[in-house]
């Protein structure tokens, strides 16, 4: 089973997802500049949404570089006599299983180049201490992973002391000539390999968000997972312009303490340089899909009830989870006025972004966007749509004026949309039975 979600969402002025210079992210599409919300931004907000939390509770991942620190903390709590020296070695051994990401390495080089030699040396020393607590790359871990790794380490120390010592101290590179020494070294290496394999197997226990959004690392300690869910960068359906907010603030005590009448009425602070806030507003086209068969396989689910629940949670979260960037300054909380969900047995992902290859220029951008989307689906996209595709459409407000999508069941609430999606999944699953 395969589900595709298309949305049109108008977002008021804000800076939801900014780039390296503080401006709202953008891209060129159809020859003009579009506002953009990155895929990774949307996935994070879905993963951390109230909908995901309510549905999956603590059975969600932690994305962090601090696995060595977390394992060390678990070992300390167990009070099993592991020395501080061994804890440092354990953290080093775990951190060594992960390569440093290129971005972090370049950042470190740049920071070093900007500092004086003496300060750089101090910084490197402090950085070295910090790196013992970190893996060097962000990785998704299931909640009990650190505790399970700590248990494996304790078991190794208690039952195979020589293997534990070899693991925390690193394998020796010097040549061994004596036959018995070679045999012993090979036994140690095999035991370490078996131990690290056991650690890796603990990462095979997946949570729903890992199953959906995948996990990629350069470490053999953690199993890579191919994402069952694809999320496109959201783009504006029209040309977008970036504006700036010149920030000023008044001093509440100016009228009381300022020495002159001019200063009594003057601003206490006037923005300049980094204090300028950039923003824009846009109607976004959002697209994501979910391969339910892949998700079911990732999580070893035996029935379709869990699959239907995961799909319904994703639809709801995608509709309600907004980016958090600069929200305290803008409160840019918009809701989708059009959501189209497509369900099919055939896995044939099709984004309808090309409906907006020509930028929408209507006075009402939402109405124009809904019209362009409907026209594209009813003409171009239908030539490629799977014969078994079923659709459910929620089009509200301005989006409802020209949203006429062929063979789509229409609903007028999010709850009804989610309920219809679950029903379609049941029907599709029933059709698959022999």
GROMACS .gro file of C-alpha atoms in nm:
model
  434
    1UNK     CA    1   0.000   0.000   0.000
    2UNK     CA    2   0.112   0.351  -0.083
    3UNK     CA    3  -0.016   0.685   0.042
    4UNK     CA    4   0.057   1.033  -0.097
    5UNK     CA    5  -0.028   1.362   0.073
    6UNK     CA    6  -0.054   1.695  -0.111
    7UNK     CA    7  -0.124   2.023   0.069
    8UNK     CA    8  -0.171   2.392  -0.002
    9UNK     CA    9  -0.097   2.602   0.304
   10UNK     CA   10  -0.082   2.980   0.336
   11UNK     CA   11   0.166   3.099   0.596
   12UNK     CA   12   0.153   3.459   0.724
   13UNK     CA   13   0.467   3.674   0.753
   14UNK     CA   14   0.743   3.487   0.935
   15UNK     CA   15   1.088   3.334   0.915
   16UNK     CA   16   0.998   2.968   0.955
   17UNK     CA   17   1.313   2.804   0.821
   18UNK     CA   18   1.617   3.026   0.773
   19UNK     CA   19   1.947   2.981   0.591
   20UNK     CA   20   2.305   3.050   0.700
   21UNK     CA   21   2.261   3.429   0.675
   22UNK     CA   22   1.930   3.440   0.859
   23UNK     CA   23   1.700   3.476   0.559
   24UNK     CA   24   1.402   3.250   0.488
   25UNK     CA   25   1.520   2.961   0.272
   26UNK     CA   26   1.451   2.994  -0.098
   27UNK     CA   27   1.505   2.826  -0.436
   28UNK     CA   28   1.463   2.896  -0.807
   29UNK     CA   29   1.170   2.713  -0.968
   30UNK     CA   30   1.003   2.804  -1.294
   31UNK     CA   31   1.255   3.081  -1.343
   32UNK     CA   32   1.160   3.279  -1.031
   33UNK     CA   33   1.255   3.280  -0.664
   34UNK     CA   34   1.031   3.071  -0.440
   35UNK     CA   35   1.013   3.054  -0.065
   36UNK     CA   36   1.114   2.711   0.067
   37UNK     CA   37   1.076   2.504   0.383
   38UNK     CA   38   1.332   2.226   0.388
   39UNK     CA   39   1.247   1.858   0.403
   40UNK     CA   40   1.449   1.810   0.722
   41UNK     CA   41   1.266   2.097   0.892
   42UNK     CA   42   0.927   1.944   0.815
   43UNK     CA   43   1.034   1.596   0.925
   44UNK     CA   44   1.166   1.721   1.256
   45UNK     CA   45   0.847   1.911   1.330
   46UNK     CA   46   0.635   1.608   1.242
   47UNK     CA   47   0.853   1.382   1.457
   48UNK     CA   48   0.832   1.619   1.756
   49UNK     CA   49   0.465   1.706   1.704
   50UNK     CA   50   0.195   1.664   1.965
   51UNK     CA   51   0.028   1.416   1.730
   52UNK     CA   52   0.334   1.189   1.724
   53UNK     CA   53   0.385   1.227   2.098
   54UNK     CA   54   0.024   1.138   2.178
   55UNK     CA   55   0.022   0.843   1.939
   56UNK     CA   56   0.363   0.689   2.009
   57UNK     CA   57   0.458   0.829   2.351
   58UNK     CA   58   0.810   0.749   2.463
   59UNK     CA   59   0.854   0.502   2.177
   60UNK     CA   60   1.018   0.774   1.968
   61UNK     CA   61   1.383   0.827   1.893
   62UNK     CA   62   1.635   1.061   2.043
   63UNK     CA   63   1.856   1.233   1.785
   64UNK     CA   64   2.184   1.324   1.947
   65UNK     CA   65   2.563   1.318   1.941
   66UNK     CA   66   2.577   1.240   2.313
   67UNK     CA   67   2.550   0.859   2.306
   68UNK     CA   68   2.888   0.811   2.486
   69UNK     CA   69   2.776   1.048   2.762
   70UNK     CA   70   2.438   0.873   2.790
   71UNK     CA   71   2.602   0.530   2.819
   72UNK     CA   72   2.848   0.661   3.080
   73UNK     CA   73   2.560   0.807   3.282
   74UNK     CA   74   2.381   0.471   3.273
   75UNK     CA   75   2.697   0.299   3.397
   76UNK     CA   76   2.732   0.550   3.681
   77UNK     CA   77   2.373   0.489   3.789
   78UNK     CA   78   2.436   0.116   3.811
   79UNK     CA   79   2.719   0.178   4.063
   80UNK     CA   80   2.918  -0.124   3.950
   81UNK     CA   81   3.261   0.008   4.034
   82UNK     CA   82   3.368   0.128   3.690
   83UNK     CA   83   3.642   0.383   3.744
   84UNK     CA   84   3.641   0.734   3.598
   85UNK     CA   85   3.940   0.634   3.388
   86UNK     CA   86   3.749   0.340   3.241
   87UNK     CA   87   3.444   0.560   3.181
   88UNK     CA   88   3.659   0.798   2.977
   89UNK     CA   89   3.800   0.506   2.779
   90UNK     CA   90   3.449   0.369   2.720
   91UNK     CA   91   3.332   0.707   2.590
   92UNK     CA   92   3.636   0.728   2.363
   93UNK     CA   93   3.575   0.375   2.232
   94UNK     CA   94   3.210   0.452   2.153
   95UNK     CA   95   3.290   0.790   1.996
   96UNK     CA   96   3.555   0.620   1.783
   97UNK     CA   97   3.286   0.408   1.618
   98UNK     CA   98   3.147   0.719   1.448
   99UNK     CA   99   3.325   0.932   1.191
  100UNK     CA  100   3.307   1.309   1.235
  101UNK     CA  101   3.070   1.473   0.990
  102UNK     CA  102   3.239   1.696   0.730
  103UNK     CA  103   3.047   2.003   0.843
  104UNK     CA  104   3.173   1.965   1.198
  105UNK     CA  105   3.532   1.909   1.081
  106UNK     CA  106   3.527   2.221   0.862
  107UNK     CA  107   3.370   2.419   1.144
  108UNK     CA  108   3.650   2.311   1.376
  109UNK     CA  109   3.915   2.412   1.123
  110UNK     CA  110   3.754   2.753   1.071
  111UNK     CA  111   3.731   2.817   1.443
  112UNK     CA  112   4.096   2.725   1.486
  113UNK     CA  113   4.200   2.954   1.200
  114UNK     CA  114   4.025   3.250   1.357
  115UNK     CA  115   4.186   3.210   1.700
  116UNK     CA  116   4.532   3.295   1.820
  117UNK     CA  117   4.766   2.999   1.860
  118UNK     CA  118   4.753   2.997   2.241
  119UNK     CA  119   4.377   3.030   2.251
  120UNK     CA  120   4.343   2.766   1.981
  121UNK     CA  121   4.542   2.520   2.188
  122UNK     CA  122   4.319   2.583   2.488
  123UNK     CA  123   4.013   2.549   2.268
  124UNK     CA  124   4.137   2.222   2.123
  125UNK     CA  125   4.196   2.084   2.472
  126UNK     CA  126   3.844   2.176   2.580
  127UNK     CA  127   3.706   2.045   2.254
  128UNK     CA  128   3.887   1.717   2.309
  129UNK     CA  129   3.726   1.680   2.650
  130UNK     CA  130   3.383   1.755   2.502
  131UNK     CA  131   3.430   1.512   2.213
  132UNK     CA  132   3.472   1.226   2.458
  133UNK     CA  133   3.104   1.274   2.535
  134UNK     CA  134   2.999   1.290   2.169
  135UNK     CA  135   2.992   1.076   1.857
  136UNK     CA  136   3.083   1.346   1.604
  137UNK     CA  137   2.761   1.296   1.409
  138UNK     CA  138   2.391   1.319   1.486
  139UNK     CA  139   2.228   0.976   1.504
  140UNK     CA  140   1.877   0.854   1.584
  141UNK     CA  141   1.870   0.614   1.879
  142UNK     CA  142   1.569   0.427   2.022
  143UNK     CA  143   1.500   0.522   2.387
  144UNK     CA  144   1.650   0.213   2.560
  145UNK     CA  145   1.960   0.195   2.338
  146UNK     CA  146   2.202   0.363   2.581
  147UNK     CA  147   2.085   0.142   2.869
  148UNK     CA  148   2.120  -0.173   2.657
  149UNK     CA  149   2.472  -0.076   2.549
  150UNK     CA  150   2.563  -0.010   2.913
  151UNK     CA  151   2.438  -0.357   3.008
  152UNK     CA  152   2.648  -0.517   2.733
  153UNK     CA  153   2.957  -0.329   2.850
  154UNK     CA  154   2.903  -0.438   3.211
  155UNK     CA  155   2.857  -0.797   3.101
  156UNK     CA  156   3.178  -0.779   2.899
  157UNK     CA  157   3.373  -0.632   3.190
  158UNK     CA  158   3.240  -0.885   3.441
  159UNK     CA  159   3.278  -1.197   3.226
  160UNK     CA  160   3.557  -1.120   2.979
  161UNK     CA  161   3.792  -0.881   3.153
  162UNK     CA  162   4.074  -0.921   2.900
  163UNK     CA  163   3.838  -0.851   2.609
  164UNK     CA  164   3.699  -0.547   2.791
  165UNK     CA  165   4.051  -0.411   2.848
  166UNK     CA  166   4.143  -0.467   2.484
  167UNK     CA  167   3.826  -0.296   2.364
  168UNK     CA  168   3.856   0.017   2.580
  169UNK     CA  169   4.229   0.049   2.512
  170UNK     CA  170   4.204  -0.018   2.139
  171UNK     CA  171   4.346  -0.310   1.944
  172UNK     CA  172   4.724  -0.335   1.947
  173UNK     CA  173   4.894  -0.286   1.611
  174UNK     CA  174   5.233  -0.435   1.689
  175UNK     CA  175   5.329  -0.762   1.525
  176UNK     CA  176   5.289  -1.083   1.721
  177UNK     CA  177   5.531  -1.362   1.632
  178UNK     CA  178   5.472  -1.635   1.890
  179UNK     CA  179   5.206  -1.887   1.786
  180UNK     CA  180   5.025  -1.884   2.121
  181UNK     CA  181   5.027  -1.504   2.127
  182UNK     CA  182   4.879  -1.495   1.777
  183UNK     CA  183   4.608  -1.737   1.882
  184UNK     CA  184   4.526  -1.531   2.191
  185UNK     CA  185   4.519  -1.206   1.994
  186UNK     CA  186   4.287  -1.361   1.735
  187UNK     CA  187   4.056  -1.482   2.011
  188UNK     CA  188   4.045  -1.131   2.160
  189UNK     CA  189   3.973  -0.973   1.821
  190UNK     CA  190   3.695  -1.225   1.753
  191UNK     CA  191   3.542  -1.157   2.095
  192UNK     CA  192   3.549  -0.781   2.033
  193UNK     CA  193   3.386  -0.833   1.694
  194UNK     CA  194   3.115  -1.046   1.856
  195UNK     CA  195   3.062  -0.781   2.126
  196UNK     CA  196   3.030  -0.499   1.873
  197UNK     CA  197   2.793  -0.710   1.666
  198UNK     CA  198   2.576  -0.753   1.977
  199UNK     CA  199   2.575  -0.374   2.022
  200UNK     CA  200   2.478  -0.325   1.659
  201UNK     CA  201   2.191  -0.573   1.694
  202UNK     CA  202   2.044  -0.356   1.969
  203UNK     CA  203   1.998  -0.079   1.711
  204UNK     CA  204   1.781  -0.309   1.499
  205UNK     CA  205   1.490  -0.246   1.735
  206UNK     CA  206   1.322   0.040   1.549
  207UNK     CA  207   1.072   0.306   1.646
  208UNK     CA  208   0.799   0.437   1.417
  209UNK     CA  209   0.985   0.759   1.338
  210UNK     CA  210   1.302   0.571   1.238
  211UNK     CA  211   1.090   0.340   1.023
  212UNK     CA  212   0.927   0.639   0.856
  213UNK     CA  213   1.214   0.882   0.814
  214UNK     CA  214   1.509   0.644   0.807
  215UNK     CA  215   1.854   0.657   0.963
  216UNK     CA  216   2.186   0.696   0.786
  217UNK     CA  217   2.523   0.687   0.963
  218UNK     CA  218   2.885   0.605   0.880
  219UNK     CA  219   2.911   0.374   1.180
  220UNK     CA  220   2.889  -0.004   1.181
  221UNK     CA  221   2.760   0.021   1.539
  222UNK     CA  222   2.419   0.142   1.420
  223UNK     CA  223   2.209  -0.022   1.150
  224UNK     CA  224   2.112   0.203   0.859
  225UNK     CA  225   1.743   0.219   0.771
  226UNK     CA  226   1.600   0.326   0.436
  227UNK     CA  227   1.317   0.575   0.493
  228UNK     CA  228   0.965   0.455   0.418
  229UNK     CA  229   0.849   0.818   0.401
  230UNK     CA  230   0.968   1.077   0.150
  231UNK     CA  231   0.916   1.447   0.225
  232UNK     CA  232   0.966   1.712  -0.043
  233UNK     CA  233   1.093   2.061   0.025
  234UNK     CA  234   0.782   2.278   0.046
  235UNK     CA  235   0.790   2.558  -0.213
  236UNK     CA  236   0.575   2.864  -0.267
  237UNK     CA  237   0.333   2.840  -0.556
  238UNK     CA  238   0.428   3.194  -0.657
  239UNK     CA  239   0.726   3.427  -0.662
  240UNK     CA  240   0.829   3.521  -0.308
  241UNK     CA  241   0.995   3.838  -0.185
  242UNK     CA  242   1.210   3.857   0.127
  243UNK     CA  243   1.152   4.161   0.347
  244UNK     CA  244   1.327   4.287   0.660
  245UNK     CA  245   1.199   4.412   0.992
  246UNK     CA  246   1.392   4.707   1.138
  247UNK     CA  247   1.375   4.642   1.511
  248UNK     CA  248   1.349   4.928   1.761
  249UNK     CA  249   1.268   4.924   2.131
  250UNK     CA  250   1.159   5.190   2.376
  251UNK     CA  251   1.313   5.240   2.719
  252UNK     CA  252   1.023   5.255   2.967
  253UNK     CA  253   1.224   5.480   3.198
  254UNK     CA  254   1.332   5.734   2.934
  255UNK     CA  255   1.059   5.980   3.026
  256UNK     CA  256   1.174   5.971   3.388
  257UNK     CA  257   1.553   5.967   3.360
  258UNK     CA  258   1.654   6.102   3.016
  259UNK     CA  259   1.832   6.441   3.046
  260UNK     CA  260   1.663   6.614   2.750
  261UNK     CA  261   1.318   6.621   2.593
  262UNK     CA  262   1.463   6.481   2.270
  263UNK     CA  263   1.614   6.181   2.446
  264UNK     CA  264   1.297   6.130   2.649
  265UNK     CA  265   1.114   6.055   2.323
  266UNK     CA  266   1.398   5.865   2.155
  267UNK     CA  267   1.417   5.489   2.110
  268UNK     CA  268   1.618   5.302   2.369
  269UNK     CA  269   1.750   5.069   2.100
  270UNK     CA  270   1.765   5.088   1.722
  271UNK     CA  271   1.832   4.781   1.513
  272UNK     CA  272   2.136   4.744   1.294
  273UNK     CA  273   2.328   4.464   1.127
  274UNK     CA  274   2.249   4.131   1.290
  275UNK     CA  275   1.943   4.272   1.467
  276UNK     CA  276   1.756   4.305   1.136
  277UNK     CA  277   1.505   4.021   1.103
  278UNK     CA  278   1.417   3.887   0.758
  279UNK     CA  279   1.074   3.746   0.677
  280UNK     CA  280   0.834   3.657   0.398
  281UNK     CA  281   0.490   3.507   0.347
  282UNK     CA  282   0.375   3.245   0.099
  283UNK     CA  283   0.126   2.983  -0.009
  284UNK     CA  284   0.321   2.657   0.003
  285UNK     CA  285   0.274   2.337  -0.190
  286UNK     CA  286   0.372   2.044   0.033
  287UNK     CA  287   0.415   1.684  -0.075
  288UNK     CA  288   0.505   1.366   0.110
  289UNK     CA  289   0.447   0.996   0.061
  290UNK     CA  290   0.462   0.683   0.273
  291UNK     CA  291   0.535   0.327   0.160
  292UNK     CA  292   0.324   0.136   0.411
  293UNK     CA  293   0.461  -0.202   0.307
  294UNK     CA  294   0.817  -0.085   0.377
  295UNK     CA  295   0.712   0.060   0.713
  296UNK     CA  296   0.539  -0.264   0.804
  297UNK     CA  297   0.853  -0.459   0.717
  298UNK     CA  298   1.083  -0.221   0.909
  299UNK     CA  299   0.878  -0.256   1.225
  300UNK     CA  300   0.784  -0.624   1.185
  301UNK     CA  301   0.414  -0.546   1.217
  302UNK     CA  302   0.190  -0.847   1.159
  303UNK     CA  303  -0.146  -0.678   1.098
  304UNK     CA  304  -0.271  -0.369   0.921
  305UNK     CA  305  -0.417  -0.193   1.227
  306UNK     CA  306  -0.078  -0.049   1.327
  307UNK     CA  307  -0.014   0.055   0.965
  308UNK     CA  308  -0.347   0.235   0.944
  309UNK     CA  309  -0.279   0.411   1.274
  310UNK     CA  310   0.068   0.525   1.161
  311UNK     CA  311  -0.073   0.659   0.833
  312UNK     CA  312  -0.352   0.848   1.010
  313UNK     CA  313  -0.105   1.000   1.258
  314UNK     CA  314   0.121   1.110   0.972
  315UNK     CA  315  -0.167   1.278   0.787
  316UNK     CA  316  -0.276   1.461   1.100
  317UNK     CA  317   0.078   1.562   1.201
  318UNK     CA  318   0.166   1.681   0.849
  319UNK     CA  319  -0.142   1.904   0.857
  320UNK     CA  320  -0.087   2.050   1.204
  321UNK     CA  321   0.290   2.060   1.266
  322UNK     CA  322   0.439   2.399   1.178
  323UNK     CA  323   0.806   2.502   1.180
  324UNK     CA  324   0.918   2.677   1.498
  325UNK     CA  325   1.157   2.935   1.349
  326UNK     CA  326   1.103   3.289   1.486
  327UNK     CA  327   0.753   3.200   1.604
  328UNK     CA  328   0.781   3.413   1.918
  329UNK     CA  329   0.840   3.714   1.694
  330UNK     CA  330   0.583   3.636   1.423
  331UNK     CA  331   0.334   3.373   1.549
  332UNK     CA  332   0.314   3.249   1.189
  333UNK     CA  333   0.078   2.960   1.253
  334UNK     CA  334  -0.113   2.874   0.937
  335UNK     CA  335  -0.332   2.576   0.851
  336UNK     CA  336  -0.373   2.396   0.518
  337UNK     CA  337  -0.682   2.495   0.322
  338UNK     CA  338  -0.640   2.206   0.081
  339UNK     CA  339  -0.529   1.852   0.161
  340UNK     CA  340  -0.546   1.577  -0.100
  341UNK     CA  341  -0.463   1.222   0.008
  342UNK     CA  342  -0.415   0.945  -0.248
  343UNK     CA  343  -0.410   0.574  -0.163
  344UNK     CA  344  -0.311   0.294  -0.399
  345UNK     CA  345  -0.166  -0.054  -0.409
  346UNK     CA  346   0.073   0.064  -0.680
  347UNK     CA  347   0.380   0.249  -0.560
  348UNK     CA  348   0.406   0.535  -0.807
  349UNK     CA  349   0.517   0.859  -0.639
  350UNK     CA  350   0.411   1.171  -0.831
  351UNK     CA  351   0.465   1.524  -0.701
  352UNK     CA  352   0.232   1.788  -0.840
  353UNK     CA  353   0.485   2.070  -0.797
  354UNK     CA  354   0.486   2.125  -1.174
  355UNK     CA  355   0.132   2.259  -1.140
  356UNK     CA  356   0.312   2.574  -1.026
  357UNK     CA  357   0.588   2.581  -1.286
  358UNK     CA  358   0.417   2.899  -1.399
  359UNK     CA  359   0.402   3.112  -1.083
  360UNK     CA  360   0.052   3.180  -0.957
  361UNK     CA  361  -0.026   3.553  -0.984
  362UNK     CA  362  -0.392   3.574  -0.881
  363UNK     CA  363  -0.502   3.835  -0.630
  364UNK     CA  364  -0.606   3.548  -0.404
  365UNK     CA  365  -0.301   3.322  -0.417
  366UNK     CA  366  -0.476   3.033  -0.244
  367UNK     CA  367  -0.764   3.030  -0.493
  368UNK     CA  368  -0.523   3.053  -0.785
  369UNK     CA  369  -0.306   2.776  -0.641
  370UNK     CA  370  -0.603   2.543  -0.590
  371UNK     CA  371  -0.718   2.611  -0.946
  372UNK     CA  372  -0.371   2.539  -1.089
  373UNK     CA  373  -0.338   2.220  -0.884
  374UNK     CA  374  -0.680   2.089  -0.991
  375UNK     CA  375  -0.613   2.164  -1.357
  376UNK     CA  376  -0.278   1.983  -1.346
  377UNK     CA  377  -0.423   1.675  -1.176
  378UNK     CA  378  -0.722   1.655  -1.411
  379UNK     CA  379  -0.512   1.690  -1.727
  380UNK     CA  380  -0.144   1.599  -1.695
  381UNK     CA  381  -0.128   1.382  -1.384
  382UNK     CA  382  -0.423   1.160  -1.472
  383UNK     CA  383  -0.228   1.022  -1.768
  384UNK     CA  384   0.017   0.867  -1.521
  385UNK     CA  385  -0.204   0.792  -1.220
  386UNK     CA  386  -0.234   0.423  -1.124
  387UNK     CA  387  -0.569   0.267  -1.212
  388UNK     CA  388  -0.619   0.162  -0.850
  389UNK     CA  389  -0.566   0.510  -0.702
  390UNK     CA  390  -0.834   0.645  -0.469
  391UNK     CA  391  -0.854   1.003  -0.349
  392UNK     CA  392  -1.003   1.199  -0.063
  393UNK     CA  393  -1.002   1.580  -0.072
  394UNK     CA  394  -1.051   1.846   0.191
  395UNK     CA  395  -1.074   2.193   0.032
  396UNK     CA  396  -1.181   2.481   0.253
  397UNK     CA  397  -1.217   2.859   0.230
  398UNK     CA  398  -1.042   3.015  -0.066
  399UNK     CA  399  -0.911   2.676  -0.181
  400UNK     CA  400  -1.265   2.540  -0.223
  401UNK     CA  401  -1.361   2.787  -0.497
  402UNK     CA  402  -1.186   2.612  -0.786
  403UNK     CA  403  -1.070   2.284  -0.630
  404UNK     CA  404  -1.250   2.036  -0.853
  405UNK     CA  405  -1.046   1.715  -0.860
  406UNK     CA  406  -1.194   1.426  -1.054
  407UNK     CA  407  -1.295   1.108  -0.870
  408UNK     CA  408  -1.205   1.248  -0.530
  409UNK     CA  409  -1.428   1.195  -0.228
  410UNK     CA  410  -1.475   1.530  -0.054
  411UNK     CA  411  -1.481   1.597   0.320
  412UNK     CA  412  -1.489   1.919   0.520
  413UNK     CA  413  -1.298   1.845   0.843
  414UNK     CA  414  -0.956   1.705   0.929
  415UNK     CA  415  -1.114   1.431   1.139
  416UNK     CA  416  -1.330   1.326   0.846
  417UNK     CA  417  -1.025   1.329   0.619
  418UNK     CA  418  -0.826   1.105   0.854
  419UNK     CA  419  -1.124   0.871   0.895
  420UNK     CA  420  -1.166   0.846   0.518
  421UNK     CA  421  -0.796   0.768   0.473
  422UNK     CA  422  -0.818   0.482   0.723
  423UNK     CA  423  -1.127   0.350   0.544
  424UNK     CA  424  -0.952   0.362   0.206
  425UNK     CA  425  -0.656   0.173   0.352
  426UNK     CA  426  -0.890  -0.098   0.479
  427UNK     CA  427  -1.052  -0.128   0.137
  428UNK     CA  428  -0.718  -0.144  -0.042
  429UNK     CA  429  -0.588  -0.405   0.203
  430UNK     CA  430  -0.903  -0.611   0.152
  431UNK     CA  431  -0.856  -0.601  -0.225
  432UNK     CA  432  -0.505  -0.743  -0.185
  433UNK     CA  433  -0.630  -1.060  -0.023
  434UNK     CA  434  -0.649  -1.367  -0.248
   0.00000   0.00000   0.00000
